[in-house]
Each structure stands twice: as C-alpha cells, then as structure tokens.
Amino acid sequence: MAGTSHGHTPAAWTGVIIAFIGFCISGAFMVIANPIGFWAGLVVVALGGVVGMAMSAAGMGAPKAAHDDLAVVIAANKAAAKV
C-alpha cells in the first residue's frame, strides 16, 4: 500500500475525522455515564462512514483501477509461456 494513494483522499480523511470525533463523544459520555450521549456519539461514527462513502461516490475518493480484458491477459500469458 505504500506505493499507492490508499486512504490519502479527501473522502477518506473526512470520514475518519468525523468518526474520530464520534469516538471522542462516545468516550466522554461513557465516562460521564450518560447512555444517550454515548449512542449519539456512535451515530456520529456511523455518519462519518456515510459521509466518506458519499464523498467517494462523488469523485473525491481514490480512482478505480482499470482492469484488462480477461482474454487479452490469457493470450499474453500463453505467449509468455511459449517463449
């Protein structure tokens, strides 16, 4: 993964930051012993995932890799095996 831009996108950073804030909210309310605030923090964590996926779908995520046609790959492998 070091050779790729895995996770180095605005969508990934935004989703992780929102989820981190949600974990902090849940942790604080767990210490305070407030179940409503704890569950609200977990909702924020889930919201971070939704925002990240939505931003990725909007084109702010990592580009999808183009796949070669299977027939071309098989023919290239057969040609390489004959040599």
PDB file of C-alpha atoms in Angstrom:
ATOM      1  CA  MET A   1       0.000   0.000   0.000  1.00  0.00           C
ATOM      2  CA  ALA A   2       2.949   2.296   0.342  1.00  0.00           C
ATOM      3  CA  GLY A   3       3.162   2.636  -3.428  1.00  0.00           C
ATOM      4  CA  THR A   4      -0.461   3.705  -3.783  1.00  0.00           C
ATOM      5  CA  SER A   5      -2.534   6.594  -2.535  1.00  0.00           C
ATOM      6  CA  HIS A   6      -4.720   4.302  -0.424  1.00  0.00           C
ATOM      7  CA  GLY A   7      -6.527   6.460   2.099  1.00  0.00           C
ATOM      8  CA  HIS A   8      -4.874   9.703   1.034  1.00  0.00           C
ATOM      9  CA  THR A   9      -8.040  11.276  -0.342  1.00  0.00           C
ATOM     10  CA  PRO A  10     -10.391  13.990   0.892  1.00  0.00           C
ATOM     11  CA  ALA A  11     -13.148  11.392   1.269  1.00  0.00           C
ATOM     12  CA  ALA A  12     -11.012   9.141   3.479  1.00  0.00           C
ATOM     13  CA  TRP A  13      -9.706  11.966   5.654  1.00  0.00           C
ATOM     14  CA  THR A  14     -13.149  13.495   6.144  1.00  0.00           C
ATOM     15  CA  GLY A  15     -14.754  10.166   7.038  1.00  0.00           C
ATOM     16  CA  VAL A  16     -12.008   9.286   9.514  1.00  0.00           C
ATOM     17  CA  ILE A  17     -12.053  12.711  11.177  1.00  0.00           C
ATOM     18  CA  ILE A  18     -15.838  12.594  11.639  1.00  0.00           C
ATOM     19  CA  ALA A  19     -15.623   9.037  13.008  1.00  0.00           C
ATOM     20  CA  PHE A  20     -12.826  10.075  15.382  1.00  0.00           C
ATOM     21  CA  ILE A  21     -14.956  12.928  16.706  1.00  0.00           C
ATOM     22  CA  GLY A  22     -17.785  10.444  17.229  1.00  0.00           C
ATOM     23  CA  PHE A  23     -15.486   8.108  19.186  1.00  0.00           C
ATOM     24  CA  CYS A  24     -14.408  11.040  21.355  1.00  0.00           C
ATOM     25  CA  ILE A  25     -18.042  11.970  22.017  1.00  0.00           C
ATOM     26  CA  SER A  26     -18.920   8.373  22.917  1.00  0.00           C
ATOM     27  CA  GLY A  27     -15.882   8.044  25.161  1.00  0.00           C
ATOM     28  CA  ALA A  28     -16.662  11.236  27.023  1.00  0.00           C
ATOM     29  CA  PHE A  29     -20.280  10.280  27.596  1.00  0.00           C
ATOM     30  CA  MET A  30     -19.261   6.774  28.666  1.00  0.00           C
ATOM     31  CA  VAL A  31     -17.146   8.285  31.437  1.00  0.00           C
ATOM     32  CA  ILE A  32     -19.982  10.626  32.379  1.00  0.00           C
ATOM     33  CA  ALA A  33     -22.331   7.576  32.428  1.00  0.00           C
ATOM     34  CA  ASN A  34     -24.821   9.118  30.012  1.00  0.00           C
ATOM     35  CA  PRO A  35     -26.160   6.422  27.646  1.00  0.00           C
ATOM     36  CA  ILE A  36     -27.969   8.880  25.367  1.00  0.00           C
ATOM     37  CA  GLY A  37     -24.778  10.815  24.669  1.00  0.00           C
ATOM     38  CA  PHE A  38     -22.867   7.556  24.150  1.00  0.00           C
ATOM     39  CA  TRP A  39     -25.312   6.376  21.480  1.00  0.00           C
ATOM     40  CA  ALA A  40     -25.332   9.839  19.901  1.00  0.00           C
ATOM     41  CA  GLY A  41     -21.552   9.561  19.556  1.00  0.00           C
ATOM     42  CA  LEU A  42     -21.936   6.206  17.824  1.00  0.00           C
ATOM     43  CA  VAL A  43     -24.410   7.800  15.424  1.00  0.00           C
ATOM     44  CA  VAL A  44     -21.709  10.360  14.600  1.00  0.00           C
ATOM     45  CA  VAL A  45     -19.271   7.475  13.972  1.00  0.00           C
ATOM     46  CA  ALA A  46     -21.734   5.913  11.504  1.00  0.00           C
ATOM     47  CA  LEU A  47     -22.260   9.325   9.922  1.00  0.00           C
ATOM     48  CA  GLY A  48     -18.522   9.513   9.264  1.00  0.00           C
ATOM     49  CA  GLY A  49     -18.733   6.305   7.243  1.00  0.00           C
ATOM     50  CA  VAL A  50     -21.714   7.544   5.275  1.00  0.00           C
ATOM     51  CA  VAL A  51     -20.048  10.892   4.535  1.00  0.00           C
ATOM     52  CA  GLY A  52     -16.850   9.148   3.440  1.00  0.00           C
ATOM     53  CA  MET A  53     -18.716   6.825   1.071  1.00  0.00           C
ATOM     54  CA  ALA A  54     -20.807   9.684  -0.307  1.00  0.00           C
ATOM     55  CA  MET A  55     -17.713  11.789  -0.980  1.00  0.00           C
ATOM     56  CA  SER A  56     -16.016   8.810  -2.609  1.00  0.00           C
ATOM     57  CA  ALA A  57     -19.047   8.276  -4.835  1.00  0.00           C
ATOM     58  CA  ALA A  58     -18.925  11.981  -5.717  1.00  0.00           C
ATOM     59  CA  GLY A  59     -15.402  11.540  -7.066  1.00  0.00           C
ATOM     60  CA  MET A  60     -13.316  12.654  -4.103  1.00  0.00           C
ATOM     61  CA  GLY A  61     -12.002   9.162  -3.343  1.00  0.00           C
ATOM     62  CA  ALA A  62      -9.287   7.047  -4.921  1.00  0.00           C
ATOM     63  CA  PRO A  63      -9.774   6.412  -8.646  1.00  0.00           C
ATOM     64  CA  LYS A  64     -10.863   2.925  -9.631  1.00  0.00           C
ATOM     65  CA  ALA A  65      -8.196   0.815 -11.310  1.00  0.00           C
ATOM     66  CA  ALA A  66      -8.859  -0.158 -14.917  1.00  0.00           C
ATOM     67  CA  HIS A  67      -8.928  -3.918 -15.467  1.00  0.00           C
ATOM     68  CA  ASP A  68      -7.545  -5.563 -18.581  1.00  0.00           C
ATOM     69  CA  ASP A  69      -9.811  -7.759 -20.658  1.00  0.00           C
ATOM     70  CA  LEU A  70      -9.520 -11.360 -19.463  1.00  0.00           C
ATOM     71  CA  ALA A  71      -8.970 -12.716 -22.988  1.00  0.00           C
ATOM     72  CA  VAL A  72      -6.040 -10.330 -23.506  1.00  0.00           C
ATOM     73  CA  VAL A  73      -4.431 -11.401 -20.230  1.00  0.00           C
ATOM     74  CA  ILE A  74      -4.833 -15.113 -21.040  1.00  0.00           C
ATOM     75  CA  ALA A  75      -3.355 -14.638 -24.524  1.00  0.00           C
ATOM     76  CA  ALA A  76      -0.389 -12.692 -23.101  1.00  0.00           C
ATOM     77  CA  ASN A  77       0.260 -15.405 -20.502  1.00  0.00           C
ATOM     78  CA  LYS A  78       0.136 -18.137 -23.169  1.00  0.00           C
ATOM     79  CA  ALA A  79       2.535 -16.174 -25.389  1.00  0.00           C
ATOM     80  CA  ALA A  80       4.931 -15.651 -22.482  1.00  0.00           C
ATOM     81  CA  ALA A  81       4.815 -19.360 -21.577  1.00  0.00           C
ATOM     82  CA  LYS A  82       5.834 -20.404 -25.122  1.00  0.00           C
ATOM     83  CA  VAL A  83       8.983 -18.306 -25.060  1.00  0.00           C
TER      84      VAL A  83
END
